[in-house]
Amino acid sequence: MNTNDSKRSGMAATELALMLPFIFLLLFMLVEGANAMHMYSSLQEASREGARLVLMEGESADVTSLVRALVSDVPPESLTTTVNTVESEVTVIVSCQYTPFNGGEDGYEFLTGSNDPFVLKAQTTMPRQ
């Protein structure tokens, strides 16, 4: 009876050893996906507030400073803000270069096969009244 229990525990340890890399990969991808979603949400909020600022203060509004203040967890040099005004609407586009894997550009290049940056872009268009 003792030998049967030891075989089962060995089998469970083997199954765990085989599944552990997949579990870690899944957990890692969930965390990284959540990080990207958080950054995109911040960019979307900043573009929305930038469009509101242009509507309230006019085309001379300093949208870039507002965006940098709202998206403080992104390095300012990787943020790009574009304001387009047409007769009837205002469009604010906020984008940034996103480096997944917490700055590990080598891992990103290994997985995707390219060294091109991954760009997150959020756009808000509001009508003028």
mmCIF file of N, CA and C in Angstrom:
data_model
loop_
_atom_site.group_PDB
_atom_site.id
_atom_site.type_symbol
_atom_site.label_atom_id
_atom_site.label_comp_id
_atom_site.label_asym_id
_atom_site.label_seq_id
_atom_site.Cartn_x
_atom_site.Cartn_y
_atom_site.Cartn_z
ATOM 1 N N MET A 1 0.816 -1.187 0.000
ATOM 2 C CA MET A 1 0.000 0.000 0.000
ATOM 3 C C MET A 1 0.865 1.257 0.000
ATOM 4 N N ASN A 2 1.990 1.231 0.606
ATOM 5 C CA ASN A 2 2.899 2.351 0.665
ATOM 6 C C ASN A 2 3.486 2.685 -0.702
ATOM 7 N N THR A 3 3.767 1.686 -1.513
ATOM 8 C CA THR A 3 4.377 1.927 -2.826
ATOM 9 C C THR A 3 3.405 2.610 -3.776
ATOM 10 N N ASN A 4 2.131 2.327 -3.670
ATOM 11 C CA ASN A 4 1.127 2.934 -4.539
ATOM 12 C C ASN A 4 1.016 4.436 -4.278
ATOM 13 N N ASP A 5 1.060 4.853 -2.989
ATOM 14 C CA ASP A 5 0.994 6.272 -2.647
ATOM 15 C C ASP A 5 2.225 7.025 -3.136
ATOM 16 N N SER A 6 3.376 6.416 -3.056
ATOM 17 C CA SER A 6 4.594 7.085 -3.515
ATOM 18 C C SER A 6 4.591 7.247 -5.028
ATOM 19 N N LYS A 7 3.991 6.308 -5.769
ATOM 20 C CA LYS A 7 3.886 6.447 -7.226
ATOM 21 C C LYS A 7 2.955 7.595 -7.592
ATOM 22 N N ARG A 8 1.870 7.730 -6.833
ATOM 23 C CA ARG A 8 0.930 8.817 -7.105
ATOM 24 C C ARG A 8 1.544 10.184 -6.827
ATOM 25 N N SER A 9 2.285 10.301 -5.763
ATOM 26 C CA SER A 9 2.899 11.593 -5.454
ATOM 27 C C SER A 9 3.975 11.924 -6.481
ATOM 28 N N GLY A 10 4.681 10.920 -6.981
ATOM 29 C CA GLY A 10 5.655 11.155 -8.045
ATOM 30 C C GLY A 10 4.981 11.590 -9.328
ATOM 31 N N MET A 11 3.828 11.022 -9.615
ATOM 32 C CA MET A 11 3.063 11.394 -10.807
ATOM 33 C C MET A 11 2.558 12.824 -10.686
ATOM 34 N N ALA A 12 2.084 13.216 -9.521
ATOM 35 C CA ALA A 12 1.599 14.576 -9.309
ATOM 36 C C ALA A 12 2.744 15.586 -9.442
ATOM 37 N N ALA A 13 3.911 15.249 -8.928
ATOM 38 C CA ALA A 13 5.067 16.146 -9.052
ATOM 39 C C ALA A 13 5.487 16.295 -10.506
ATOM 40 N N THR A 14 5.424 15.223 -11.269
ATOM 41 C CA THR A 14 5.766 15.284 -12.689
ATOM 42 C C THR A 14 4.765 16.134 -13.456
ATOM 43 N N GLU A 15 3.487 15.964 -13.166
ATOM 44 C CA GLU A 15 2.463 16.766 -13.827
ATOM 45 C C GLU A 15 2.628 18.242 -13.494
ATOM 46 N N LEU A 16 2.930 18.549 -12.251
ATOM 47 C CA LEU A 16 3.154 19.936 -11.855
ATOM 48 C C LEU A 16 4.372 20.506 -12.572
ATOM 49 N N ALA A 17 5.432 19.733 -12.663
ATOM 50 C CA ALA A 17 6.639 20.202 -13.340
ATOM 51 C C ALA A 17 6.379 20.463 -14.823
ATOM 52 N N LEU A 18 5.519 19.683 -15.438
ATOM 53 C CA LEU A 18 5.205 19.893 -16.846
ATOM 54 C C LEU A 18 4.275 21.083 -17.071
ATOM 55 N N MET A 19 3.384 21.334 -16.150
ATOM 56 C CA MET A 19 2.402 22.406 -16.316
ATOM 57 C C MET A 19 2.884 23.761 -15.799
ATOM 58 N N LEU A 20 3.863 23.783 -14.902
ATOM 59 C CA LEU A 20 4.306 25.028 -14.286
ATOM 60 C C LEU A 20 4.773 26.078 -15.295
ATOM 61 N N PRO A 21 5.544 25.753 -16.327
ATOM 62 C CA PRO A 21 5.921 26.800 -17.299
ATOM 63 C C PRO A 21 4.713 27.429 -17.994
ATOM 64 N N PHE A 22 3.712 26.637 -18.320
ATOM 65 C CA PHE A 22 2.517 27.178 -18.965
ATOM 66 C C PHE A 22 1.720 28.063 -18.018
ATOM 67 N N ILE A 23 1.674 27.688 -16.772
ATOM 68 C CA ILE A 23 0.971 28.495 -15.776
ATOM 69 C C ILE A 23 1.688 29.834 -15.587
ATOM 70 N N PHE A 24 3.024 29.805 -15.512
ATOM 71 C CA PHE A 24 3.786 31.051 -15.377
ATOM 72 C C PHE A 24 3.638 31.928 -16.616
ATOM 73 N N LEU A 25 3.641 31.322 -17.798
ATOM 74 C CA LEU A 25 3.461 32.086 -19.024
ATOM 75 C C LEU A 25 2.074 32.739 -19.063
ATOM 76 N N LEU A 26 1.060 32.012 -18.695
ATOM 77 C CA LEU A 26 -0.292 32.553 -18.659
ATOM 78 C C LEU A 26 -0.400 33.699 -17.659
ATOM 79 N N LEU A 27 0.161 33.525 -16.481
ATOM 80 C CA LEU A 27 0.142 34.573 -15.467
ATOM 81 C C LEU A 27 0.902 35.803 -15.946
ATOM 82 N N PHE A 28 2.053 35.589 -16.563
ATOM 83 C CA PHE A 28 2.856 36.697 -17.071
ATOM 84 C C PHE A 28 2.103 37.467 -18.156
ATOM 85 N N MET A 29 1.451 36.751 -19.063
ATOM 86 C CA MET A 29 0.705 37.410 -20.135
ATOM 87 C C MET A 29 -0.505 38.168 -19.575
ATOM 88 N N LEU A 30 -1.138 37.650 -18.560
ATOM 89 C CA LEU A 30 -2.253 38.366 -17.925
ATOM 90 C C LEU A 30 -1.786 39.673 -17.286
ATOM 91 N N VAL A 31 -0.661 39.618 -16.604
ATOM 92 C CA VAL A 31 -0.130 40.826 -15.962
ATOM 93 C C VAL A 31 0.292 41.840 -17.013
ATOM 94 N N GLU A 32 0.966 41.390 -18.062
ATOM 95 C CA GLU A 32 1.414 42.308 -19.110
ATOM 96 C C GLU A 32 0.228 42.891 -19.878
ATOM 97 N N GLY A 33 -0.787 42.084 -20.128
ATOM 98 C CA GLY A 33 -1.988 42.584 -20.791
ATOM 99 C C GLY A 33 -2.704 43.619 -19.948
ATOM 100 N N ALA A 34 -2.761 43.388 -18.654
ATOM 101 C CA ALA A 34 -3.385 44.359 -17.751
ATOM 102 C C ALA A 34 -2.594 45.667 -17.731
ATOM 103 N N ASN A 35 -1.274 45.569 -17.792
ATOM 104 C CA ASN A 35 -0.431 46.758 -17.827
ATOM 105 C C ASN A 35 -0.687 47.564 -19.108
ATOM 106 N N ALA A 36 -0.789 46.879 -20.242
ATOM 107 C CA ALA A 36 -1.073 47.562 -21.509
ATOM 108 C C ALA A 36 -2.460 48.190 -21.494
ATOM 109 N N MET A 37 -3.435 47.503 -20.941
ATOM 110 C CA MET A 37 -4.784 48.055 -20.851
ATOM 111 C C MET A 37 -4.817 49.302 -19.960
ATOM 112 N N HIS A 38 -4.063 49.274 -18.873
ATOM 113 C CA HIS A 38 -3.989 50.433 -17.986
ATOM 114 C C HIS A 38 -3.373 51.629 -18.714
ATOM 115 N N MET A 39 -2.305 51.381 -19.465
ATOM 116 C CA MET A 39 -1.663 52.470 -20.186
ATOM 117 C C MET A 39 -2.599 53.026 -21.262
ATOM 118 N N TYR A 40 -3.302 52.153 -21.975
ATOM 119 C CA TYR A 40 -4.239 52.621 -22.998
ATOM 120 C C TYR A 40 -5.371 53.424 -22.359
ATOM 121 N N SER A 41 -5.846 52.990 -21.220
ATOM 122 C CA SER A 41 -6.904 53.717 -20.518
ATOM 123 C C SER A 41 -6.421 55.111 -20.115
ATOM 124 N N SER A 42 -5.183 55.215 -19.661
ATOM 125 C CA SER A 42 -4.616 56.522 -19.309
ATOM 126 C C SER A 42 -4.507 57.423 -20.534
ATOM 127 N N LEU A 43 -4.088 56.846 -21.665
ATOM 128 C CA LEU A 43 -3.991 57.630 -22.893
ATOM 129 C C LEU A 43 -5.371 58.102 -23.357
ATOM 130 N N GLN A 44 -6.355 57.233 -23.229
ATOM 131 C CA GLN A 44 -7.717 57.597 -23.641
ATOM 132 C C GLN A 44 -8.256 58.731 -22.776
ATOM 133 N N GLU A 45 -8.042 58.647 -21.479
ATOM 134 C CA GLU A 45 -8.495 59.717 -20.583
ATOM 135 C C GLU A 45 -7.787 61.033 -20.900
ATOM 136 N N ALA A 46 -6.486 60.963 -21.182
ATOM 137 C CA ALA A 46 -5.730 62.171 -21.501
ATOM 138 C C ALA A 46 -6.206 62.796 -22.811
ATOM 139 N N SER A 47 -6.520 61.974 -23.794
ATOM 140 C CA SER A 47 -7.011 62.535 -25.059
ATOM 141 C C SER A 47 -8.387 63.176 -24.875
ATOM 142 N N ARG A 48 -9.214 62.574 -24.046
ATOM 143 C CA ARG A 48 -10.536 63.136 -23.762
ATOM 144 C C ARG A 48 -10.416 64.495 -23.065
ATOM 145 N N GLU A 49 -9.554 64.554 -22.058
ATOM 146 C CA GLU A 49 -9.372 65.816 -21.333
ATOM 147 C C GLU A 49 -8.716 66.867 -22.225
ATOM 148 N N GLY A 50 -7.823 66.444 -23.104
ATOM 149 C CA GLY A 50 -7.203 67.384 -24.039
ATOM 150 C C GLY A 50 -8.222 67.980 -24.993
ATOM 151 N N ALA A 51 -9.136 67.162 -25.494
ATOM 152 C CA ALA A 51 -10.182 67.671 -26.381
ATOM 153 C C ALA A 51 -11.089 68.648 -25.635
ATOM 154 N N ARG A 52 -11.406 68.348 -24.396
ATOM 155 C CA ARG A 52 -12.226 69.274 -23.597
ATOM 156 C C ARG A 52 -11.510 70.609 -23.396
ATOM 157 N N LEU A 53 -10.198 70.535 -23.145
ATOM 158 C CA LEU A 53 -9.428 71.759 -22.939
ATOM 159 C C LEU A 53 -9.426 72.619 -24.199
ATOM 160 N N VAL A 54 -9.265 72.004 -25.358
ATOM 161 C CA VAL A 54 -9.282 72.770 -26.605
ATOM 162 C C VAL A 54 -10.655 73.385 -26.834
ATOM 163 N N LEU A 55 -11.707 72.672 -26.517
ATOM 164 C CA LEU A 55 -13.050 73.227 -26.675
ATOM 165 C C LEU A 55 -13.290 74.404 -25.740
ATOM 166 N N MET A 56 -12.739 74.350 -24.536
ATOM 167 C CA MET A 56 -12.970 75.411 -23.564
ATOM 168 C C MET A 56 -12.066 76.618 -23.786
ATOM 169 N N GLU A 57 -10.781 76.386 -24.110
ATOM 170 C CA GLU A 57 -9.826 77.492 -24.195
ATOM 171 C C GLU A 57 -9.464 77.892 -25.616
ATOM 172 N N GLY A 58 -9.829 77.094 -26.585
ATOM 173 C CA GLY A 58 -9.490 77.422 -27.967
ATOM 174 C C GLY A 58 -8.240 76.694 -28.431
ATOM 175 N N GLU A 59 -7.815 77.009 -29.635
ATOM 176 C CA GLU A 59 -6.696 76.289 -30.245
ATOM 177 C C GLU A 59 -5.353 76.601 -29.602
ATOM 178 N N SER A 60 -5.281 77.665 -28.824
ATOM 179 C CA SER A 60 -4.015 78.024 -28.185
ATOM 180 C C SER A 60 -3.780 77.265 -26.877
ATOM 181 N N ALA A 61 -4.645 76.347 -26.526
ATOM 182 C CA ALA A 61 -4.521 75.598 -25.267
ATOM 183 C C ALA A 61 -3.282 74.713 -25.291
ATOM 184 N N ASP A 62 -2.650 74.574 -24.144
ATOM 185 C CA ASP A 62 -1.441 73.751 -24.020
ATOM 186 C C ASP A 62 -1.843 72.314 -23.685
ATOM 187 N N VAL A 63 -2.194 71.570 -24.707
ATOM 188 C CA VAL A 63 -2.675 70.201 -24.528
ATOM 189 C C VAL A 63 -1.529 69.268 -24.152
ATOM 190 N N THR A 64 -0.347 69.515 -24.683
ATOM 191 C CA THR A 64 0.795 68.640 -24.416
ATOM 192 C C THR A 64 1.131 68.609 -22.928
ATOM 193 N N SER A 65 1.128 69.758 -22.276
ATOM 194 C CA SER A 65 1.413 69.793 -20.830
ATOM 195 C C SER A 65 0.343 69.060 -20.034
ATOM 196 N N LEU A 66 -0.913 69.219 -20.447
ATOM 197 C CA LEU A 66 -2.007 68.520 -19.767
ATOM 198 C C LEU A 66 -1.850 67.009 -19.906
ATOM 199 N N VAL A 67 -1.529 66.563 -21.107
ATOM 200 C CA VAL A 67 -1.358 65.123 -21.339
ATOM 201 C C VAL A 67 -0.195 64.583 -20.517
ATOM 202 N N ARG A 68 0.900 65.298 -20.480
ATOM 203 C CA ARG A 68 2.061 64.835 -19.683
ATOM 204 C C ARG A 68 1.739 64.781 -18.198
ATOM 205 N N ALA A 69 0.907 65.713 -17.734
ATOM 206 C CA ALA A 69 0.521 65.702 -16.319
ATOM 207 C C ALA A 69 -0.412 64.539 -16.006
ATOM 208 N N LEU A 70 -1.310 64.216 -16.937
ATOM 209 C CA LEU A 70 -2.274 63.144 -16.682
ATOM 210 C C LEU A 70 -1.663 61.755 -16.840
ATOM 211 N N VAL A 71 -0.741 61.611 -17.765
ATOM 212 C CA VAL A 71 -0.112 60.300 -18.013
ATOM 213 C C VAL A 71 1.295 60.363 -17.418
ATOM 214 N N SER A 72 1.367 60.325 -16.123
ATOM 215 C CA SER A 72 2.646 60.505 -15.438
ATOM 216 C C SER A 72 3.480 59.229 -15.379
ATOM 217 N N ASP A 73 2.873 58.058 -15.623
ATOM 218 C CA ASP A 73 3.632 56.816 -15.537
ATOM 219 C C ASP A 73 4.345 56.465 -16.841
ATOM 220 N N VAL A 74 4.248 57.333 -17.851
ATOM 221 C CA VAL A 74 4.931 57.135 -19.129
ATOM 222 C C VAL A 74 6.014 58.196 -19.247
ATOM 223 N N PRO A 75 7.207 57.836 -19.713
ATOM 224 C CA PRO A 75 8.239 58.861 -19.906
ATOM 225 C C PRO A 75 7.769 59.932 -20.901
ATOM 226 N N PRO A 76 7.942 61.198 -20.580
ATOM 227 C CA PRO A 76 7.418 62.272 -21.435
ATOM 228 C C PRO A 76 7.961 62.246 -22.859
ATOM 229 N N GLU A 77 9.175 61.756 -23.043
ATOM 230 C CA GLU A 77 9.744 61.754 -24.388
ATOM 231 C C GLU A 77 9.096 60.719 -25.311
ATOM 232 N N SER A 78 8.392 59.753 -24.750
ATOM 233 C CA SER A 78 7.725 58.764 -25.605
ATOM 234 C C SER A 78 6.273 59.132 -25.902
ATOM 235 N N LEU A 79 5.776 60.220 -25.311
ATOM 236 C CA LEU A 79 4.402 60.668 -25.574
ATOM 237 C C LEU A 79 4.360 61.595 -26.788
ATOM 238 N N THR A 80 3.343 61.402 -27.617
ATOM 239 C CA THR A 80 3.112 62.275 -28.761
ATOM 240 C C THR A 80 1.664 62.747 -28.712
ATOM 241 N N THR A 81 1.473 64.052 -28.830
ATOM 242 C CA THR A 81 0.134 64.621 -28.801
ATOM 243 C C THR A 81 -0.104 65.400 -30.090
ATOM 244 N N THR A 82 -1.213 65.111 -30.736
ATOM 245 C CA THR A 82 -1.589 65.797 -31.976
ATOM 246 C C THR A 82 -2.993 66.360 -31.816
ATOM 247 N N VAL A 83 -3.161 67.627 -32.172
ATOM 248 C CA VAL A 83 -4.466 68.283 -32.102
ATOM 249 C C VAL A 83 -4.851 68.711 -33.514
ATOM 250 N N ASN A 84 -5.996 68.239 -33.974
ATOM 251 C CA ASN A 84 -6.540 68.625 -35.273
ATOM 252 C C ASN A 84 -7.871 69.327 -35.040
ATOM 253 N N THR A 85 -7.977 70.535 -35.572
ATOM 254 C CA THR A 85 -9.237 71.259 -35.442
ATOM 255 C C THR A 85 -9.810 71.496 -36.835
ATOM 256 N N VAL A 86 -11.052 71.168 -36.968
ATOM 257 C CA VAL A 86 -11.806 71.422 -38.180
ATOM 258 C C VAL A 86 -12.948 72.344 -37.765
ATOM 259 N N GLU A 87 -13.677 72.868 -38.716
ATOM 260 C CA GLU A 87 -14.761 73.803 -38.396
ATOM 261 C C GLU A 87 -15.699 73.273 -37.319
ATOM 262 N N SER A 88 -16.103 72.029 -37.459
ATOM 263 C CA SER A 88 -17.167 71.521 -36.594
ATOM 264 C C SER A 88 -16.696 70.555 -35.506
ATOM 265 N N GLU A 89 -15.404 70.193 -35.469
ATOM 266 C CA GLU A 89 -14.955 69.223 -34.459
ATOM 267 C C GLU A 89 -13.484 69.394 -34.113
ATOM 268 N N VAL A 90 -13.148 68.847 -32.968
ATOM 269 C CA VAL A 90 -11.778 68.843 -32.467
ATOM 270 C C VAL A 90 -11.363 67.390 -32.257
ATOM 271 N N THR A 91 -10.190 67.038 -32.753
ATOM 272 C CA THR A 91 -9.667 65.685 -32.571
ATOM 273 C C THR A 91 -8.313 65.769 -31.878
ATOM 274 N N VAL A 92 -8.170 65.032 -30.804
ATOM 275 C CA VAL A 92 -6.901 64.944 -30.081
ATOM 276 C C VAL A 92 -6.443 63.493 -30.126
ATOM 277 N N ILE A 93 -5.211 63.289 -30.590
ATOM 278 C CA ILE A 93 -4.620 61.954 -30.671
ATOM 279 C C ILE A 93 -3.424 61.924 -29.739
ATOM 280 N N VAL A 94 -3.431 60.967 -28.826
ATOM 281 C CA VAL A 94 -2.320 60.779 -27.898
ATOM 282 C C VAL A 94 -1.767 59.389 -28.133
ATOM 283 N N SER A 95 -0.465 59.305 -28.364
ATOM 284 C CA SER A 95 0.155 58.002 -28.592
ATOM 285 C C SER A 95 1.462 57.924 -27.835
ATOM 286 N N CYS A 96 1.881 56.695 -27.572
ATOM 287 C CA CYS A 96 3.166 56.482 -26.915
ATOM 288 C C CYS A 96 3.738 55.144 -27.359
ATOM 289 N N GLN A 97 5.038 55.073 -27.291
ATOM 290 C CA GLN A 97 5.716 53.827 -27.603
ATOM 291 C C GLN A 97 5.655 52.945 -26.361
ATOM 292 N N TYR A 98 5.066 51.778 -26.520
ATOM 293 C CA TYR A 98 4.905 50.863 -25.390
ATOM 294 C C TYR A 98 5.940 49.756 -25.493
ATOM 295 N N THR A 99 6.709 49.590 -24.461
ATOM 296 C CA THR A 99 7.686 48.517 -24.413
ATOM 297 C C THR A 99 7.183 47.463 -23.441
ATOM 298 N N PRO A 100 6.733 46.338 -23.963
ATOM 299 C CA PRO A 100 6.231 45.299 -23.060
ATOM 300 C C PRO A 100 7.359 44.643 -22.283
ATOM 301 N N PHE A 101 6.985 43.822 -21.347
ATOM 302 C CA PHE A 101 7.924 43.046 -20.538
ATOM 303 C C PHE A 101 8.813 43.936 -19.686
ATOM 304 N N ASN A 102 8.239 45.029 -19.209
ATOM 305 C CA ASN A 102 8.927 45.931 -18.285
ATOM 306 C C ASN A 102 10.289 46.390 -18.788
ATOM 307 N N GLY A 103 10.312 46.840 -20.012
ATOM 308 C CA GLY A 103 11.538 47.383 -20.571
ATOM 309 C C GLY A 103 12.422 46.363 -21.236
ATOM 310 N N GLY A 104 12.006 45.131 -21.316
ATOM 311 C CA GLY A 104 12.826 44.096 -21.936
ATOM 312 C C GLY A 104 12.654 44.070 -23.441
ATOM 313 N N GLU A 105 13.372 44.942 -24.138
ATOM 314 C CA GLU A 105 13.239 45.012 -25.585
ATOM 315 C C GLU A 105 13.749 43.749 -26.267
ATOM 316 N N ASP A 106 14.712 43.065 -25.658
ATOM 317 C CA ASP A 106 15.230 41.839 -26.258
ATOM 318 C C ASP A 106 14.172 40.751 -26.272
ATOM 319 N N GLY A 107 13.391 40.654 -25.211
ATOM 320 C CA GLY A 107 12.327 39.658 -25.159
ATOM 321 C C GLY A 107 11.229 39.956 -26.158
ATOM 322 N N TYR A 108 10.931 41.233 -26.348
ATOM 323 C CA TYR A 108 9.923 41.628 -27.336
ATOM 324 C C TYR A 108 10.392 41.279 -28.742
ATOM 325 N N GLU A 109 11.647 41.537 -29.028
ATOM 326 C CA GLU A 109 12.198 41.205 -30.347
ATOM 327 C C GLU A 109 12.217 39.697 -30.560
ATOM 328 N N PHE A 110 12.515 38.951 -29.519
ATOM 329 C CA PHE A 110 12.537 37.494 -29.627
ATOM 330 C C PHE A 110 11.150 36.938 -29.943
ATOM 331 N N LEU A 111 10.112 37.460 -29.282
ATOM 332 C CA LEU A 111 8.760 36.949 -29.487
ATOM 333 C C LEU A 111 8.132 37.397 -30.803
ATOM 334 N N THR A 112 8.377 38.641 -31.211
ATOM 335 C CA THR A 112 7.718 39.151 -32.404
ATOM 336 C C THR A 112 8.562 39.023 -33.664
ATOM 337 N N GLY A 113 9.849 38.910 -33.513
ATOM 338 C CA GLY A 113 10.729 38.805 -34.673
ATOM 339 C C GLY A 113 11.058 40.139 -35.309
ATOM 340 N N SER A 114 10.626 41.235 -34.719
ATOM 341 C CA SER A 114 10.956 42.548 -35.273
ATOM 342 C C SER A 114 11.359 43.489 -34.146
ATOM 343 N N ASN A 115 12.058 44.518 -34.535
ATOM 344 C CA ASN A 115 12.504 45.508 -33.553
ATOM 345 C C ASN A 115 11.648 46.775 -33.634
ATOM 346 N N ASP A 116 10.549 46.727 -34.414
ATOM 347 C CA ASP A 116 9.658 47.877 -34.541
ATOM 348 C C ASP A 116 8.946 48.136 -33.221
ATOM 349 N N PRO A 117 8.807 49.401 -32.848
ATOM 350 C CA PRO A 117 8.138 49.692 -31.577
ATOM 351 C C PRO A 117 6.642 49.403 -31.647
ATOM 352 N N PHE A 118 6.090 49.059 -30.513
ATOM 353 C CA PHE A 118 4.660 48.827 -30.368
ATOM 354 C C PHE A 118 4.050 50.132 -29.882
ATOM 355 N N VAL A 119 3.160 50.703 -30.669
ATOM 356 C CA VAL A 119 2.608 52.028 -30.365
ATOM 357 C C VAL A 119 1.157 51.891 -29.928
ATOM 358 N N LEU A 120 0.856 52.458 -28.767
ATOM 359 C CA LEU A 120 -0.524 52.565 -28.297
ATOM 360 C C LEU A 120 -1.032 53.951 -28.677
ATOM 361 N N LYS A 121 -2.234 54.018 -29.233
ATOM 362 C CA LYS A 121 -2.767 55.295 -29.693
ATOM 363 C C LYS A 121 -4.229 55.423 -29.284
ATOM 364 N N ALA A 122 -4.559 56.567 -28.692
ATOM 365 C CA ALA A 122 -5.938 56.855 -28.288
ATOM 366 C C ALA A 122 -6.373 58.152 -28.966
ATOM 367 N N GLN A 123 -7.599 58.168 -29.434
ATOM 368 C CA GLN A 123 -8.110 59.320 -30.173
ATOM 369 C C GLN A 123 -9.486 59.702 -29.660
ATOM 370 N N THR A 124 -9.700 61.003 -29.504
ATOM 371 C CA THR A 124 -11.001 61.518 -29.104
ATOM 372 C C THR A 124 -11.411 62.625 -30.064
ATOM 373 N N THR A 125 -12.611 62.529 -30.566
ATOM 374 C CA THR A 125 -13.170 63.558 -31.438
ATOM 375 C C THR A 125 -14.430 64.107 -30.777
ATOM 376 N N MET A 126 -14.479 65.435 -30.612
ATOM 377 C CA MET A 126 -15.629 66.089 -30.001
ATOM 378 C C MET A 126 -16.142 67.179 -30.919
ATOM 379 N N PRO A 127 -17.461 67.315 -31.009
ATOM 380 C CA PRO A 127 -18.015 68.377 -31.865
ATOM 381 C C PRO A 127 -17.937 69.736 -31.183
ATOM 382 N N ARG A 128 -17.748 70.762 -31.983
ATOM 383 C CA ARG A 128 -17.810 72.130 -31.461
ATOM 384 C C ARG A 128 -19.253 72.589 -31.446
ATOM 385 N N GLN A 129 -19.573 73.385 -30.478
ATOM 386 C CA GLN A 129 -20.966 73.856 -30.381
ATOM 387 C C GLN A 129 -21.036 75.351 -30.452
#
